[in-house]
């Protein structure tokens, strides 16, 4: 992503290509999360802290690269709550990444399907049987952590978009998720599609179906809070703010 570029899909790009990018991107993201988790547990079987460091480092780098590569095609949302927030914030011109209302459902569908495919791919690469995870992760603290992690993610993305600093979205999001692995007790899933995908790998990065339900609900709440915070702190996109200042100057 070059300086000054925007992580928005070009209007001329067909929906089919954008959906393919979201499917591949979300799939590879889950493959990175699950695959690095399996590798970490194999390489450092007796050190949970080191396992988490290896998993978080790989995920942060992988996420940043995927956003940088796929942003020009689909916006590289790779996350249903990001797509929902984008649609909501983008109802005003330039307020979001540019997702049309009619594209929201297809985006979410391919993100979830891609996430499941990514988990299966990671299992195959490491010779692990694909099975439903038995890892229970829900607690009061972990649910609060998912609200915080998801709200923060939404604010990071749309604060940068609304202030015209889209060139740093990829590294900023990667850095935020890498940090959130450590400052949240849930290790910051912050993504309903990734959460569903991780159900299908009973490994270090897995999550049980019961826990996944609670995590997804917490993520949706966090996304809503993130949208509110973004709207309060950054009520207008950079273009709209400039137009408002010009109108005010003209009146004055």
Coordinates of N, CA, C and O in Angstrom, one line a residue, residues 1-8 160-161 163-169 238:
X1 N 0.8 -1.2 0.0 CA 0.0 0.0 0.0 C 0.9 1.2 0.0 O 1.7 1.5 0.9
X2 N 0.8 2.0 -1.0 CA 1.7 3.2 -1.1 C 1.1 4.3 -0.3 O 0.0 4.4 0.1
X3 N 2.0 5.3 0.0 CA 1.6 6.4 0.8 C 0.5 7.2 0.1 O 0.5 7.4 -1.1
X4 N -0.6 7.5 0.9 CA -1.7 8.2 0.3 C -2.8 7.3 -0.3 O -3.8 7.8 -0.7
X5 N -2.5 6.0 -0.5 CA -3.5 5.2 -1.0 C -4.6 4.9 0.0 O -4.4 5.0 1.2
X6 N -5.7 4.4 -0.5 CA -6.8 4.1 0.4 C -7.2 2.6 0.4 O -7.2 2.1 -0.7
X7 N -7.5 2.0 1.5 CA -7.9 0.6 1.5 C -9.3 0.4 1.1 O -10.1 -0.2 1.9
X8 N -9.7 0.9 0.0 CA -11.1 0.8 -0.5 C -11.1 0.0 -1.8 O -10.2 0.2 -2.6
X160 N -8.4 5.9 11.5 CA -7.4 6.1 10.4 C -8.0 6.4 9.1 O -7.6 7.3 8.3
X161 N -9.1 5.7 8.8 CA -9.8 6.0 7.5 C -10.4 7.4 7.5 O -10.3 8.2 6.5
X163 N -9.5 10.0 9.1 CA -8.6 11.1 9.2 C -7.6 11.1 8.0 O -6.5 11.7 8.1
X164 N -7.9 10.3 7.0 CA -7.0 10.2 5.8 C -5.7 9.6 6.0 O -4.8 9.8 5.2
X165 N -5.5 8.7 7.0 CA -4.2 8.0 7.2 C -4.3 6.6 6.8 O -3.8 5.7 7.5
X166 N -5.0 6.3 5.7 CA -5.2 4.9 5.3 C -4.0 4.2 4.9 O -4.0 2.9 4.9
X167 N -2.9 4.9 4.6 CA -1.7 4.2 4.2 C -1.1 3.4 5.4 O -0.3 2.5 5.1
X168 N -1.5 3.7 6.6 CA -0.9 2.9 7.7 C -1.9 2.0 8.4 O -1.6 1.4 9.4
X169 N -3.0 1.7 7.7 CA -4.0 0.8 8.3 C -3.4 -0.6 8.5 O -3.6 -1.2 9.5
X238 N -12.3 12.9 6.5 CA -11.5 14.0 6.2 C -12.0 14.9 5.1 O -11.9 16.1 5.2

